[in-house]
Short mmCIF file of N, CA and C in Angstrom, two decimals:
data_model
loop_
_atom_site.label_atom_id
_atom_site.label_comp_id
_atom_site.label_asym_id
_atom_site.label_seq_id
_atom_site.Cartn_x
_atom_site.Cartn_y
_atom_site.Cartn_z
N MET A 1233 95.17 87.42 130.89
CA MET A 1233 95.94 88.12 129.89
C MET A 1233 95.50 87.65 128.51
N SER A 1234 95.27 88.55 127.62
CA SER A 1234 94.91 88.24 126.24
C SER A 1234 96.13 88.36 125.34
N ILE A 1235 96.22 87.47 124.39
CA ILE A 1235 97.30 87.53 123.41
C ILE A 1235 96.65 87.75 122.04
N TYR A 1236 97.06 88.82 121.37
CA TYR A 1236 96.53 89.13 120.05
C TYR A 1236 97.64 88.91 119.02
N PHE A 1237 97.30 88.25 117.93
CA PHE A 1237 98.33 87.93 116.94
C PHE A 1237 97.84 88.10 115.51
N TYR A 1238 96.91 89.01 115.31
CA TYR A 1238 96.36 89.21 113.97
C TYR A 1238 97.08 90.26 113.15
N SER A 1239 98.05 90.90 113.71
CA SER A 1239 98.78 91.95 113.00
C SER A 1239 100.25 91.60 112.94
N LYS A 1240 100.85 91.84 111.78
CA LYS A 1240 102.28 91.56 111.62
C LYS A 1240 103.12 92.40 112.57
N SER A 1241 102.57 93.50 113.03
CA SER A 1241 103.35 94.41 113.88
C SER A 1241 103.24 94.08 115.37
N THR A 1242 102.53 93.02 115.72
CA THR A 1242 102.39 92.69 117.13
C THR A 1242 103.16 91.41 117.47
N ALA A 1243 103.43 91.27 118.74
CA ALA A 1243 104.08 90.03 119.20
C ALA A 1243 103.16 88.85 118.94
N TYR A 1244 103.73 87.70 118.81
CA TYR A 1244 102.99 86.45 118.63
C TYR A 1244 102.37 86.29 117.24
N TYR A 1245 102.74 87.13 116.28
CA TYR A 1245 102.16 86.99 114.94
C TYR A 1245 102.43 85.59 114.36
N GLU A 1246 103.50 84.96 114.82
CA GLU A 1246 103.81 83.62 114.30
C GLU A 1246 102.74 82.59 114.65
N LEU A 1247 101.80 82.95 115.51
CA LEU A 1247 100.67 82.06 115.83
C LEU A 1247 99.50 82.23 114.87
N SER A 1248 99.57 83.20 114.00
CA SER A 1248 98.50 83.47 113.05
C SER A 1248 98.52 82.48 111.88
N ASN A 1249 97.34 82.14 111.36
CA ASN A 1249 97.24 81.32 110.16
C ASN A 1249 97.89 82.00 108.96
N PHE A 1250 98.06 83.32 109.03
CA PHE A 1250 98.60 84.09 107.93
C PHE A 1250 100.13 84.19 107.96
N TYR A 1251 100.74 83.70 109.00
CA TYR A 1251 102.20 83.76 109.13
C TYR A 1251 102.84 82.84 108.10
N HIS A 1252 103.80 83.37 107.36
CA HIS A 1252 104.47 82.58 106.32
C HIS A 1252 105.43 81.58 106.99
N SER A 1253 105.00 80.34 106.98
CA SER A 1253 105.80 79.26 107.53
C SER A 1253 105.47 77.99 106.74
N PRO A 1254 106.10 77.82 105.58
CA PRO A 1254 105.77 76.70 104.71
C PRO A 1254 105.90 75.35 105.42
N PHE A 1255 105.02 74.44 105.02
CA PHE A 1255 105.08 73.07 105.54
C PHE A 1255 104.63 72.12 104.44
N ILE A 1256 104.96 70.87 104.59
CA ILE A 1256 104.60 69.87 103.59
C ILE A 1256 103.57 68.92 104.19
N ASN A 1257 102.52 68.69 103.41
CA ASN A 1257 101.49 67.73 103.78
C ASN A 1257 101.05 67.02 102.51
N ASP A 1258 100.99 65.71 102.54
CA ASP A 1258 100.64 64.90 101.36
C ASP A 1258 101.51 65.26 100.16
N ASN A 1259 102.80 65.41 100.40
CA ASN A 1259 103.79 65.70 99.36
C ASN A 1259 103.57 67.02 98.64
N LYS A 1260 102.86 67.95 99.27
CA LYS A 1260 102.64 69.28 98.71
C LYS A 1260 103.10 70.31 99.72
N SER A 1261 103.75 71.34 99.22
CA SER A 1261 104.20 72.43 100.08
C SER A 1261 103.10 73.48 100.16
N TRP A 1262 102.76 73.85 101.40
CA TRP A 1262 101.75 74.88 101.66
C TRP A 1262 102.46 76.08 102.27
N PRO A 1263 102.23 77.30 101.72
CA PRO A 1263 102.95 78.47 102.22
C PRO A 1263 102.52 78.92 103.61
N THR A 1264 101.25 78.75 103.93
CA THR A 1264 100.73 79.14 105.25
C THR A 1264 99.66 78.16 105.68
N VAL A 1265 99.34 78.17 106.94
CA VAL A 1265 98.23 77.36 107.45
C VAL A 1265 96.92 77.84 106.83
N GLU A 1266 96.80 79.13 106.58
CA GLU A 1266 95.57 79.67 105.97
C GLU A 1266 95.33 79.07 104.59
N HIS A 1267 96.35 78.92 103.79
CA HIS A 1267 96.20 78.28 102.47
C HIS A 1267 95.62 76.86 102.64
N TYR A 1268 96.20 76.11 103.55
CA TYR A 1268 95.75 74.73 103.77
C TYR A 1268 94.32 74.70 104.31
N PHE A 1269 94.04 75.52 105.29
CA PHE A 1269 92.71 75.59 105.90
C PHE A 1269 91.64 75.88 104.85
N GLN A 1270 91.87 76.87 104.03
CA GLN A 1270 90.88 77.24 103.02
C GLN A 1270 90.69 76.13 101.98
N ALA A 1271 91.75 75.47 101.60
CA ALA A 1271 91.66 74.39 100.61
C ALA A 1271 90.84 73.21 101.12
N GLN A 1272 90.83 72.99 102.43
CA GLN A 1272 90.09 71.85 102.99
C GLN A 1272 88.59 72.00 102.87
N LYS A 1273 88.13 73.18 102.52
CA LYS A 1273 86.69 73.41 102.33
C LYS A 1273 86.16 72.72 101.07
N PHE A 1274 87.07 72.29 100.20
CA PHE A 1274 86.68 71.74 98.89
C PHE A 1274 87.30 70.36 98.67
N PRO A 1275 86.89 69.38 99.46
CA PRO A 1275 87.53 68.06 99.40
C PRO A 1275 87.36 67.32 98.07
N THR A 1276 86.36 67.68 97.29
CA THR A 1276 86.13 66.98 96.02
C THR A 1276 86.48 67.84 94.81
N ASP A 1277 87.25 68.90 95.02
CA ASP A 1277 87.64 69.78 93.92
C ASP A 1277 89.15 70.04 93.99
N PRO A 1278 89.94 69.07 93.52
CA PRO A 1278 91.40 69.23 93.60
C PRO A 1278 91.91 70.43 92.80
N ALA A 1279 91.24 70.81 91.75
CA ALA A 1279 91.68 71.97 90.96
C ALA A 1279 91.57 73.25 91.79
N LEU A 1280 90.47 73.42 92.49
CA LEU A 1280 90.30 74.61 93.34
C LEU A 1280 91.26 74.55 94.52
N GLN A 1281 91.45 73.38 95.09
CA GLN A 1281 92.42 73.24 96.18
C GLN A 1281 93.80 73.69 95.71
N GLU A 1282 94.16 73.34 94.51
CA GLU A 1282 95.47 73.70 93.98
C GLU A 1282 95.55 75.21 93.74
N ARG A 1283 94.49 75.82 93.24
CA ARG A 1283 94.47 77.27 93.06
C ARG A 1283 94.67 77.97 94.41
N ILE A 1284 94.03 77.44 95.43
CA ILE A 1284 94.17 78.02 96.77
C ILE A 1284 95.61 77.82 97.27
N ARG A 1285 96.15 76.64 97.09
CA ARG A 1285 97.52 76.36 97.54
C ARG A 1285 98.53 77.29 96.88
N LEU A 1286 98.30 77.61 95.62
CA LEU A 1286 99.22 78.46 94.87
C LEU A 1286 98.89 79.95 94.94
N ALA A 1287 97.88 80.32 95.70
CA ALA A 1287 97.50 81.73 95.83
C ALA A 1287 98.71 82.55 96.30
N ALA A 1288 98.78 83.77 95.80
CA ALA A 1288 99.93 84.64 96.07
C ALA A 1288 100.08 85.03 97.54
N SER A 1289 98.98 85.06 98.27
CA SER A 1289 99.03 85.47 99.67
C SER A 1289 97.96 84.73 100.46
N PRO A 1290 98.06 84.73 101.78
CA PRO A 1290 97.00 84.11 102.59
C PRO A 1290 95.67 84.84 102.42
N PHE A 1291 95.72 86.14 102.14
CA PHE A 1291 94.49 86.89 101.90
C PHE A 1291 93.81 86.40 100.63
N ASP A 1292 94.61 86.14 99.59
CA ASP A 1292 94.06 85.60 98.34
C ASP A 1292 93.50 84.20 98.56
N ALA A 1293 94.18 83.40 99.36
CA ALA A 1293 93.69 82.05 99.66
C ALA A 1293 92.35 82.14 100.39
N LYS A 1294 92.24 83.06 101.32
CA LYS A 1294 90.98 83.24 102.06
C LYS A 1294 89.85 83.67 101.11
N LYS A 1295 90.18 84.55 100.19
CA LYS A 1295 89.18 85.01 99.22
C LYS A 1295 88.69 83.83 98.37
N LEU A 1296 89.61 83.00 97.90
CA LEU A 1296 89.23 81.82 97.13
C LEU A 1296 88.43 80.84 97.98
N GLY A 1297 88.72 80.77 99.26
CA GLY A 1297 88.00 79.89 100.17
C GLY A 1297 86.56 80.29 100.37
N ARG A 1298 86.21 81.48 99.98
CA ARG A 1298 84.81 81.94 100.07
C ARG A 1298 84.00 81.58 98.83
N THR A 1299 84.64 80.92 97.87
CA THR A 1299 83.98 80.49 96.65
C THR A 1299 82.88 79.50 97.01
N LYS A 1300 81.71 79.72 96.49
CA LYS A 1300 80.61 78.79 96.73
C LYS A 1300 80.45 77.90 95.50
N THR A 1301 80.72 76.63 95.67
CA THR A 1301 80.57 75.65 94.61
C THR A 1301 79.88 74.43 95.18
N PRO A 1302 79.40 73.55 94.30
CA PRO A 1302 78.82 72.29 94.80
C PRO A 1302 79.85 71.43 95.54
N HIS A 1303 81.13 71.76 95.41
CA HIS A 1303 82.18 70.98 96.06
C HIS A 1303 82.48 71.43 97.48
N PHE A 1304 81.81 72.50 97.93
CA PHE A 1304 82.03 72.99 99.29
C PHE A 1304 81.58 71.91 100.28
N ALA A 1305 82.41 71.62 101.24
CA ALA A 1305 82.11 70.56 102.21
C ALA A 1305 80.83 70.86 102.98
N ALA A 1306 79.85 69.99 102.83
CA ALA A 1306 78.55 70.20 103.47
C ALA A 1306 78.66 70.23 104.99
N ASN A 1307 79.61 69.53 105.53
CA ASN A 1307 79.78 69.44 106.99
C ASN A 1307 80.94 70.33 107.48
N TRP A 1308 81.23 71.40 106.76
CA TRP A 1308 82.36 72.25 107.10
C TRP A 1308 82.29 72.77 108.54
N GLU A 1309 81.13 73.17 108.99
CA GLU A 1309 81.01 73.71 110.35
C GLU A 1309 81.39 72.67 111.40
N GLU A 1310 81.20 71.42 111.08
CA GLU A 1310 81.57 70.33 112.02
C GLU A 1310 83.05 70.01 111.99
N ILE A 1311 83.64 70.07 110.79
CA ILE A 1311 85.02 69.59 110.67
C ILE A 1311 86.07 70.67 110.80
N LYS A 1312 85.68 71.93 110.67
CA LYS A 1312 86.72 72.98 110.72
C LYS A 1312 87.31 73.05 112.06
#
């Protein structure tokens, strides 16, 4: 049995990184797992991490996560 959770209109959407379920990590509130995930791509750029954390939506956070800067984690494929 396959479970699909990429659409707000389907069951199990709460398993999606895009599901709004705020949590606190390192004394910062993150609106979704997607916001946090995208911010981790830039470990040496706290300003960009903060822009991602404050993005209006998980889609906006994902878009910012595609930013190519010298601060992008070189080993991202290993650590993600």
